[in-house]
């Protein structure tokens, strides 16, 4: 089949490896995504925090610079688990907004334009399709979360020495795992909403609602029942607990409640966060639900009964 | 690591039919849509016919792996649809009936993307995408966004994505839907070119008999989810030997009267031409004997060939008859 010959000819050349075909989707999607100047600008801005953190690490080890600027950040800003937890939290929430810009249109577009039969009539399975679509968010968010996080960790290790690196390996794994859990959750949620809500704006609003409306309910529930178990409804609280658990800063007892009558304390109780495993469990259940919902929607054709 | 398409297809059984249906049944929500289809389809171009709702599209979707058979199975180019779905998909191309696109892509980008999903490396995919678009006649419009295409151009783009990876079997589901006469002619011409190249087999689903008649050598007619006819179109056309056309010389009065006494229907279309419908049991030899007795020369005797419409209508009638039987 040559341009000039204009005749049909079978393809007999080499084929790409089957395992790598899901990566075709993000490769082509990025071309479209980075066409938007707004997105590209926002993506560039998301590297500001890693830059600031890198400067802080550098300053902490540069006594001459500190002396010139008459700063004493050595004691004020320790480079420890909390430092990296803060980094993961900041980048995680920036990642949320990036996912909000990229995610909701991915599956919705294909469903609106009946594109799914075109994918699935090829040697390309439904799971490869879902993984391909998710990897758009996963790859994009990785570049602003755990990749710069680990670079910061290596920078600190380089400046502090081998002993610091060997003592703080769990921080590196917490950066990677904590970011990955968040990215996976965002990727699954955006794709699921995208599959069920075809209108992009509604899908974006749905994603925001999914994060903020349950948090309001959780706050009301906590207030009414004097508990923190309502946090299991809030995705933000769940991921914060998971991050804190991974960085070793999770505290279960968060406050004390006293019931006072006529100036006398008649009941005293500790308000506790739900155990860490409960947060993991709820996140796991949310991911499983997303996968189930995706499997119901990602089909070449829907059979109308 | 790369795979070679020739290696992938080499272990396919060439002696097997293009499509083999083996008691294939499909049920949706307890309602049978395809009922025990059997057949060994071998033609270069197979027309899939049937009234609306007969199960044509469901059959194609099942062969493509979109629906699971509730019973039985089918084999495409020797591979079972239940077990070798991925291998089958690497050998087929599909042009869907409805508008199907990836939005916000130029046509060349769209076709290239589809080629890559079929397993072609990026460079080869781009090259083949250009070739496919020139082949279907969208060469000049290939950098335009697909969303801006007219209906006819969209149909051509769908054909391009179906053939870009050079499949061995191409499913075309209502390819001429919504096309004006010149665009339809162009589409039919391309389908025939692909067929005549001998590089790919074609399954053409349509309810437009003319399309099938112009493109296909074999036809498969479905009715209510059952296979009512699978035949070679040319042989089936010749199979009706009851309708004769005679060109004669001599006085036809006694000859026509004799034909009437044999119980056959007869009509004179001109002085020397007759149309005869033979009754069961009447033989051509009897006609010649009668002609000799009536001093009439039979200069030419031809069978009227059935049109596809005749075959289709007959199949529909027979289907009704067979359904009425206990």
XYZ file of C-alpha atoms in Angstrom:
631
model
C 0.000 0.000 0.000
C 2.110 2.856 -1.229
C 1.000 6.463 -1.477
C 1.518 6.503 -5.230
C 0.447 2.938 -5.982
C -2.754 3.310 -3.994
C -3.346 -0.397 -3.658
C -4.064 -2.554 -0.639
C -1.143 -4.454 0.804
C -0.866 -6.553 3.934
C 1.598 -5.448 6.638
C 4.381 -7.957 7.158
C 6.913 -5.929 9.146
C 7.929 -6.053 12.776
C 5.397 -5.472 15.556
C 5.881 -3.605 18.815
C 6.066 -5.706 22.002
C 2.594 -6.418 23.402
C 3.470 -5.377 26.968
C 4.349 -1.843 25.896
C 1.207 -1.039 23.916
C -0.669 0.561 26.819
C 1.984 3.309 26.765
C 0.773 4.408 23.322
C -2.239 6.042 25.014
C -0.302 8.411 27.325
C 2.214 9.199 24.578
C -0.519 10.478 22.305
C -2.484 12.042 25.178
C 0.468 14.167 26.354
C 0.683 15.713 22.902
C -2.880 16.939 23.335
C -2.528 17.871 27.010
C 0.555 20.053 26.574
C -1.070 21.906 23.701
C -2.941 23.881 26.372
C -0.870 26.840 27.549
C -2.823 27.028 30.786
C -1.961 23.463 31.621
C 1.675 23.813 30.597
C 1.989 26.921 32.765
C 0.400 25.208 35.734
C 2.607 22.169 35.239
C 5.721 24.367 35.204
C 4.549 26.138 38.361
C 4.146 22.808 40.130
C 7.950 22.534 40.187
C 8.232 25.660 42.335
C 7.819 23.775 45.607
C 10.527 21.192 44.807
C 12.798 24.101 43.904
C 12.098 25.861 47.207
C 12.681 22.645 49.132
C 15.921 22.026 47.275
C 17.074 25.561 48.154
C 16.216 24.964 51.819
C 18.239 21.747 51.837
C 21.125 23.478 50.155
C 21.036 26.448 52.524
C 20.997 24.203 55.550
C 24.320 22.734 54.478
C 25.904 25.925 53.290
C 27.144 27.732 56.412
C 28.765 30.500 54.400
C 25.528 31.411 52.679
C 23.691 31.278 56.021
C 26.287 33.541 57.578
C 26.006 36.060 54.752
C 22.231 36.125 55.028
C 22.401 36.013 58.829
C 19.939 33.142 58.910
C 19.792 30.312 61.376
C 17.674 27.621 59.774
C 19.689 24.715 61.116
C 17.596 24.436 64.228
C 14.455 26.062 62.863
C 14.093 23.721 59.897
C 15.294 20.210 60.567
C 15.479 17.968 57.499
C 13.585 14.972 58.772
C 10.450 12.916 58.087
C 8.180 15.921 58.733
C 10.100 17.979 56.184
C 9.531 15.363 53.486
C 5.941 14.736 54.635
C 5.232 18.426 54.102
C 6.743 18.157 50.626
C 4.586 15.135 49.748
C 1.453 16.889 51.067
C 2.078 20.071 49.077
C 2.910 18.230 45.864
C 0.032 15.813 46.440
C -2.508 18.619 46.458
C -0.921 20.302 43.456
C -1.176 16.905 41.779
C -4.874 16.846 42.625
C -5.432 20.004 40.585
C -3.315 18.677 37.720
C -5.388 15.487 37.696
C -8.478 17.660 37.716
C -7.321 19.334 34.513
C -6.263 16.165 32.700
C -8.249 13.224 34.029
C -11.971 13.827 33.589
C -11.868 14.096 29.786
C -9.974 10.916 29.035
C -12.554 8.118 29.005
C -15.506 10.495 28.544
C -14.246 11.574 25.117
C -13.960 8.013 23.893
C -17.401 7.139 25.174
C -18.982 10.219 23.613
C -17.385 9.509 20.232
C -17.915 5.711 20.337
C -14.155 5.297 20.325
C -14.040 2.212 22.507
C -14.838 -0.319 19.738
C -11.842 1.043 17.833
C -9.518 0.267 20.743
C -11.060 -3.062 21.631
C -11.261 -4.512 18.107
C -7.472 -4.443 18.146
C -5.081 -6.628 20.135
C -5.703 -4.320 23.066
C -7.703 -5.464 26.083
C -10.044 -3.533 28.355
C -7.531 -3.688 31.187
C -4.787 -2.352 28.909
C -7.124 0.471 27.974
C -7.811 1.338 31.627
C -4.125 1.064 32.552
C -3.223 3.203 29.530
C -5.698 5.895 30.506
C -4.627 5.777 34.149
C -0.985 6.008 33.200
C -1.627 9.484 31.777
C -2.320 10.709 35.322
C 0.214 8.362 36.911
C 3.146 9.464 34.718
C 2.257 13.129 34.922
C 1.860 13.179 38.681
C 4.938 11.047 39.225
C 7.066 13.774 37.694
C 5.925 16.265 40.317
C 5.643 14.027 43.403
C 7.871 11.078 44.130
C 10.474 11.750 41.415
C 11.442 15.227 42.749
C 10.858 13.897 46.291
C 13.476 11.222 45.824
C 15.815 13.705 44.152
C 15.486 15.920 47.249
C 16.161 12.901 49.432
C 19.298 12.083 47.432
C 20.402 15.716 47.570
C 20.053 15.715 51.346
C 21.882 12.361 51.536
C 24.670 13.706 49.360
C 25.094 16.793 51.516
C 24.627 15.056 54.878
C 26.600 11.930 54.169
C 26.161 8.162 53.840
C 25.161 7.618 57.474
C 22.111 9.919 57.082
C 21.093 8.045 53.933
C 21.324 4.623 55.583
C 19.469 5.800 58.696
C 16.613 7.413 56.733
C 15.897 4.881 54.015
C 12.284 4.528 55.340
C 11.722 8.198 54.425
C 12.589 7.421 50.796
C 10.182 4.504 50.715
C 7.517 6.686 52.388
C 7.973 9.361 49.697
C 7.588 6.765 46.973
C 4.746 4.741 48.503
C 2.831 7.722 49.858
C 2.931 9.485 46.504
C 2.068 6.325 44.618
C -1.006 5.594 46.763
C -2.258 9.135 46.211
C -1.541 9.038 42.477
C -3.275 5.687 42.062
C -6.292 6.932 43.982
C -6.496 10.061 41.843
C -5.999 8.116 38.615
C -8.748 5.657 39.502
C -11.174 8.341 40.669
C -10.655 10.556 37.630
C -11.064 7.678 35.187
C -14.135 6.337 36.963
C -15.833 9.708 37.037
C -14.810 10.234 33.426
C -16.404 6.918 32.459
C -19.709 7.671 34.154
C -20.025 11.422 33.612
C -19.519 12.249 29.950
C -19.648 16.035 30.343
C -16.177 17.255 31.230
C -17.195 20.158 33.473
C -19.629 17.970 35.390
C -16.905 15.343 35.775
C -14.464 17.921 37.163
C -17.119 19.249 39.525
C -17.870 15.678 40.565
C -14.236 15.071 41.436
C -14.049 18.228 43.536
C -17.333 17.301 45.186
C -16.050 13.832 45.944
C -13.199 15.318 47.952
C -14.955 18.186 49.676
C -18.570 17.163 50.285
C -17.722 14.007 52.302
C -15.230 16.119 54.288
C -18.072 18.417 55.322
C -20.182 15.434 56.318
C -17.220 14.009 58.208
C -16.768 17.288 60.128
C -20.468 17.392 61.040
C -20.413 13.758 62.127
C -17.290 14.314 64.215
C -18.821 17.320 65.892
C -22.137 15.652 66.666
C -20.729 12.389 67.970
C -17.558 13.817 69.533
C -15.438 11.411 67.554
C -12.970 11.372 64.697
C -14.336 8.220 63.052
C -16.206 10.452 60.617
C -12.800 11.092 59.024
C -13.180 7.738 57.319
C -15.633 9.493 55.009
C -13.137 12.180 54.087
C -10.660 11.287 51.346
C -8.359 14.101 52.464
C -8.203 12.792 56.038
C -7.722 9.235 54.853
C -4.723 10.072 52.714
C -3.267 12.324 55.435
C -3.471 9.423 57.871
C -1.828 7.086 55.374
C 0.979 9.562 54.707
C 1.480 10.141 58.414
C 1.587 6.385 58.969
C 4.208 5.926 56.250
C 6.375 8.781 57.565
C 5.975 7.541 61.144
C 4.227 10.676 62.394
C 0.758 9.198 62.850
C -0.776 9.985 66.251
C -3.984 8.223 67.157
C -4.951 10.316 70.198
C -5.751 13.803 69.019
C -7.638 15.509 71.826
C -9.612 15.309 75.039
C -13.336 15.912 75.433
C -14.843 16.922 78.735
C -18.520 17.022 79.611
C -19.089 19.683 82.267
C -22.236 20.197 84.301
C -22.499 22.998 86.916
C -18.772 23.512 86.784
C -18.020 19.847 87.403
C -16.454 17.502 84.910
C -18.833 14.570 84.699
C -17.262 12.763 81.731
C -13.846 12.841 80.235
C -12.808 11.041 77.090
C -9.955 10.961 74.593
C -10.876 11.646 71.016
C -8.979 9.238 68.838
C -8.366 9.013 65.133
C -9.523 5.731 63.619
C -6.679 3.199 63.507
C -4.320 3.392 60.579
C -5.468 0.098 59.110
C -9.008 1.508 58.836
C -7.750 4.311 56.584
C -5.882 1.816 54.406
C -8.944 -0.418 54.285
C -11.292 2.383 53.227
C -8.855 3.524 50.540
C -8.584 -0.042 49.292
C -12.383 -0.346 49.190
C -12.670 2.924 47.265
C -10.123 1.679 44.704
C -11.942 -1.653 44.378
C -15.239 0.171 43.859
C -13.645 2.346 41.168
C -12.317 -0.719 39.356
C -15.727 -2.364 39.478
C -17.415 0.759 38.145
C -14.828 1.033 35.374
C -15.310 -2.603 34.395
C -19.054 -1.941 34.069
C -18.550 1.014 31.777
C -15.459 0.262 29.693
C -16.989 -1.986 27.051
C -17.016 -1.835 23.276
C -20.795 -1.693 23.255
C -23.339 -1.608 26.003
C -26.008 -4.265 25.768
C -29.390 -2.697 26.379
C -31.615 -5.211 28.100
C 12.115 -7.177 21.499
C 9.916 -7.097 18.449
C 7.519 -9.570 16.983
C 7.286 -10.367 13.356
C 3.813 -10.251 11.879
C 4.680 -12.966 9.399
C 5.777 -15.239 12.224
C 2.641 -14.471 14.189
C 0.434 -15.463 11.314
C 2.502 -18.352 10.074
C 1.030 -20.911 12.421
C -2.485 -20.160 11.318
C -4.089 -23.030 9.597
C -4.385 -21.990 5.961
C -6.635 -24.914 5.124
C -9.206 -23.639 7.613
C -12.087 -21.486 6.408
C -12.052 -17.766 6.887
C -14.787 -18.051 9.477
C -16.102 -21.297 10.899
C -19.292 -21.116 12.926
C -19.768 -24.006 15.277
C -23.201 -23.981 16.917
C -22.640 -20.347 17.802
C -25.326 -18.902 20.057
C -25.493 -15.540 21.769
C -27.978 -14.543 24.428
C -28.601 -11.102 25.903
C -30.494 -10.987 29.167
C -32.017 -14.402 28.562
C -33.134 -13.467 25.052
C -31.487 -15.490 22.280
C -30.068 -13.222 19.585
C -28.044 -15.732 17.566
C -29.289 -19.306 17.486
C -26.991 -22.237 16.739
C -25.197 -20.814 13.731
C -23.171 -23.324 11.752
C -21.138 -22.853 8.620
C -17.732 -22.701 7.049
C -17.322 -19.374 5.267
C -14.498 -19.365 2.725
C -15.214 -16.625 0.188
C -12.964 -13.660 -0.558
C -15.901 -11.346 0.056
C -18.800 -12.563 2.147
C -22.008 -10.562 2.303
C -23.862 -10.643 5.570
C -27.513 -9.964 4.894
C -30.687 -9.877 6.864
C -33.530 -7.629 7.851
C -33.065 -5.156 10.675
C -32.620 -6.983 13.964
C -31.650 -10.256 12.315
C -28.368 -10.391 14.255
C -25.824 -9.257 11.649
C -24.090 -6.730 13.879
C -24.283 -9.047 16.889
C -22.574 -11.757 14.847
C -19.772 -9.376 13.873
C -19.411 -8.143 17.462
C -19.241 -11.700 18.736
C -16.571 -12.587 16.189
C -14.651 -9.485 17.289
C -14.840 -10.625 20.907
C -17.156 -7.834 22.105
C -19.773 -10.362 23.231
C -19.205 -13.794 24.688
C -21.036 -16.682 23.015
C -23.584 -18.323 25.311
C -22.972 -21.654 23.550
C -20.834 -22.994 20.752
C -17.918 -21.130 19.302
C -16.433 -19.785 16.079
C -13.010 -19.860 14.508
C -11.499 -17.034 12.509
C -8.608 -17.983 10.222
C -8.261 -21.130 12.297
C -8.159 -19.470 15.731
C -10.910 -19.955 18.282
C -12.687 -16.774 19.387
C -12.936 -18.069 22.945
C -9.241 -18.746 23.442
C -7.212 -16.798 20.900
C -9.008 -13.451 20.966
C -5.827 -11.376 20.901
C -4.324 -13.308 18.036
C -7.531 -12.980 16.050
C -7.680 -9.254 16.703
C -4.198 -8.793 15.314
C -5.399 -10.242 12.008
C -8.616 -8.342 11.542
C -9.777 -4.841 10.770
C -13.161 -3.456 11.724
C -15.134 -0.586 10.335
C -18.003 0.091 12.743
C -21.475 1.047 11.640
C -21.780 4.119 13.856
C -19.534 7.168 13.944
C -16.479 6.111 15.938
C -13.544 8.415 16.465
C -11.003 9.683 18.900
C -11.860 13.338 19.145
C -9.504 16.299 18.856
C -7.173 14.429 16.532
C -6.227 15.150 12.969
C -7.137 12.367 10.587
C -3.522 11.310 10.078
C -2.933 11.303 13.826
C -6.092 9.248 14.371
C -5.204 6.613 11.769
C -1.597 6.462 12.971
C -2.779 6.026 16.565
C -5.002 3.131 15.470
C -2.109 1.537 13.591
C 0.101 1.761 16.667
C -2.604 0.168 18.799
C -2.644 -2.677 16.274
C 1.014 -3.252 17.021
C 2.840 -1.294 14.339
C 5.940 0.592 15.490
C 5.461 4.405 15.421
C 7.422 4.989 12.228
C 5.742 2.224 10.260
C 2.384 3.341 11.660
C 2.857 6.872 10.349
C 3.944 5.597 6.962
C 1.003 3.216 6.677
C -1.399 5.913 7.874
C -0.349 8.174 4.995
C -0.713 5.297 2.555
C -4.120 4.256 3.876
C -5.451 7.800 3.698
C -4.241 8.221 0.126
C -5.761 4.845 -0.727
C -9.214 5.849 0.543
C -8.967 9.272 -1.077
C -8.422 11.420 1.996
C -4.833 12.281 1.153
C -5.521 15.976 0.790
C -7.615 16.187 3.950
C -5.391 14.113 6.184
C -4.242 16.989 8.398
C -7.773 18.147 9.099
C -9.456 17.359 12.368
C -11.799 14.354 12.056
C -14.519 16.272 13.919
C -14.776 18.653 10.963
C -15.286 15.899 8.356
C -18.492 15.362 6.408
C -20.333 12.062 6.797
C -18.792 10.648 3.634
C -15.286 11.622 4.735
C -15.882 10.075 8.140
C -16.839 6.800 6.471
C -13.595 6.913 4.490
C -11.589 7.667 7.643
C -13.237 4.676 9.318
C -12.236 2.500 6.370
C -8.672 3.846 6.569
C -8.347 2.924 10.247
C -9.729 -0.541 9.467
C -7.105 -1.282 6.804
C -4.104 0.709 8.045
C -2.468 -2.292 9.724
C -3.019 -4.507 6.663
C -5.334 -7.081 8.212
C -6.127 -10.471 6.674
C -9.838 -10.160 7.347
C -11.844 -6.941 7.268
C -15.290 -6.550 8.789
C -17.257 -3.737 7.207
C -20.488 -2.930 9.003
C -22.820 -0.947 6.739
C -19.940 0.870 4.977
C -22.192 2.837 2.601
C -24.553 4.168 5.273
C -25.448 7.781 4.651
C -23.328 8.133 1.512
C -24.517 9.963 -1.585
C -24.416 7.968 -4.888
C -20.916 9.065 -6.021
C -19.444 8.467 -2.550
C -21.178 5.094 -2.419
C -19.741 4.134 -5.786
C -16.270 5.127 -4.573
C -16.654 3.048 -1.437
C -17.855 0.013 -3.420
C -14.935 0.422 -5.813
C -12.452 0.410 -2.950
C -14.002 -2.640 -1.364
C -13.756 -4.446 -4.690
C -10.139 -3.379 -5.062
C -9.270 -4.794 -1.661
C -11.123 -7.994 -2.547
C -9.401 -8.325 -5.913
C -5.962 -7.686 -4.413
C -6.287 -11.113 -2.795
C -4.527 -9.756 0.293
C -7.576 -9.729 2.558
C -10.941 -11.377 2.960
C -13.933 -9.156 3.500
C -17.112 -9.599 5.485
C -19.590 -6.957 4.433
C -22.682 -6.489 6.520
C -25.451 -4.505 4.908
C -29.142 -4.358 4.435
C -28.581 -2.770 1.026
C -28.717 -5.688 -1.380
C -27.112 -3.744 -4.190
C -23.950 -3.151 -2.172
C -23.612 -6.828 -1.419
C -24.425 -7.806 -4.975
C -21.683 -5.548 -6.299
C -18.988 -6.604 -3.853
C -19.556 -10.134 -2.640
C -19.118 -13.591 -4.028
C -20.782 -15.399 -1.156
C -23.730 -14.431 0.953
C -24.913 -15.394 4.361
C -28.487 -14.475 5.186
C -29.656 -14.251 8.765
C -33.220 -14.105 9.918
C -34.285 -13.870 13.546
C -30.825 -14.941 14.640
C -30.815 -18.026 12.443
C -28.722 -18.715 9.396
C -31.194 -19.250 6.562
C -28.911 -19.165 3.536
C -25.208 -19.473 2.949
C -24.348 -19.809 -0.708
C -22.168 -18.744 -3.566
C -24.018 -15.876 -5.158
C -23.249 -16.835 -8.756
C -24.224 -20.472 -8.295
C -27.383 -19.538 -6.452
C -28.383 -17.209 -9.256
C -28.065 -20.047 -11.727
C -29.802 -22.526 -9.470
C -33.297 -21.424 -10.412
C -33.982 -23.481 -13.501
C -37.723 -22.993 -13.647
C -37.812 -19.670 -15.437
C -36.856 -19.988 -19.123
C -36.535 -17.563 -21.965
C -36.800 -18.947 -25.511
C -35.960 -17.456 -28.848
C -37.771 -19.326 -31.615
C -38.591 -19.441 -35.290
C -41.829 -20.779 -36.819
C -45.541 -20.697 -36.018
C -45.874 -20.501 -32.278
C -49.638 -21.019 -31.884
C -49.645 -24.801 -31.544
C -46.390 -24.683 -29.546
C -47.844 -22.239 -27.022
C -51.011 -24.318 -26.770
C -48.905 -27.418 -26.208
C -46.963 -25.697 -23.404
C -50.263 -24.726 -21.787
C -51.462 -28.337 -21.972
C -48.264 -29.393 -20.139
C -49.371 -27.190 -17.231
C -46.643 -24.559 -17.679
C -47.227 -20.828 -17.752
C -46.160 -19.066 -20.905
C -46.025 -15.501 -22.192
C -44.974 -14.110 -25.576
C -42.789 -11.039 -25.283
C -42.444 -10.547 -29.064
C -43.068 -12.528 -32.227
C -40.277 -14.965 -31.549
C -39.645 -14.707 -27.833
C -41.329 -16.651 -25.064
C -41.072 -16.695 -21.283
C -41.949 -19.992 -19.661
C -42.301 -21.060 -16.055
C -41.815 -24.809 -15.860
C -43.936 -26.944 -13.571
C -42.379 -29.555 -11.317
C -41.762 -32.701 -13.336
C -41.573 -30.935 -16.685
C -38.255 -31.390 -18.403
C -36.456 -29.377 -21.037
C -36.447 -32.475 -23.283
C -40.306 -32.312 -23.318
C -40.105 -28.768 -24.643
C -37.778 -29.789 -27.452
C -40.095 -32.680 -28.356
C -43.068 -30.326 -28.406
C -41.158 -27.829 -30.556
C -40.193 -30.522 -33.035
C -43.825 -31.673 -33.221
C -45.008 -28.072 -33.773
C -42.397 -27.333 -36.471
C -40.837 -24.686 -34.246
C -37.089 -24.126 -34.053
C -35.641 -23.257 -30.659
C -32.732 -20.991 -31.489
C -31.805 -20.033 -27.949
C -32.811 -21.241 -24.474
C -31.634 -19.342 -21.416
C -32.433 -19.521 -17.740
C -33.424 -16.269 -16.116
C -30.870 -15.574 -13.367
C -32.205 -14.744 -9.948
C -31.263 -11.342 -8.650
C -29.966 -11.085 -5.097
C -33.337 -9.649 -4.217
C -35.012 -12.835 -5.483
C -32.635 -14.958 -3.436
C -33.133 -12.783 -0.372
C -36.918 -12.784 -0.613
C -36.943 -16.518 -1.184
C -34.777 -16.962 1.908
C -37.139 -14.834 3.935
C -40.137 -16.849 2.745
C -38.419 -20.156 3.366
C -37.410 -18.920 6.771
C -41.007 -18.211 7.616
C -42.053 -21.628 6.319
C -39.384 -23.411 8.314
C -40.268 -21.424 11.419
C -43.909 -22.485 11.032
C -42.989 -26.132 10.987
C -43.154 -27.955 14.302
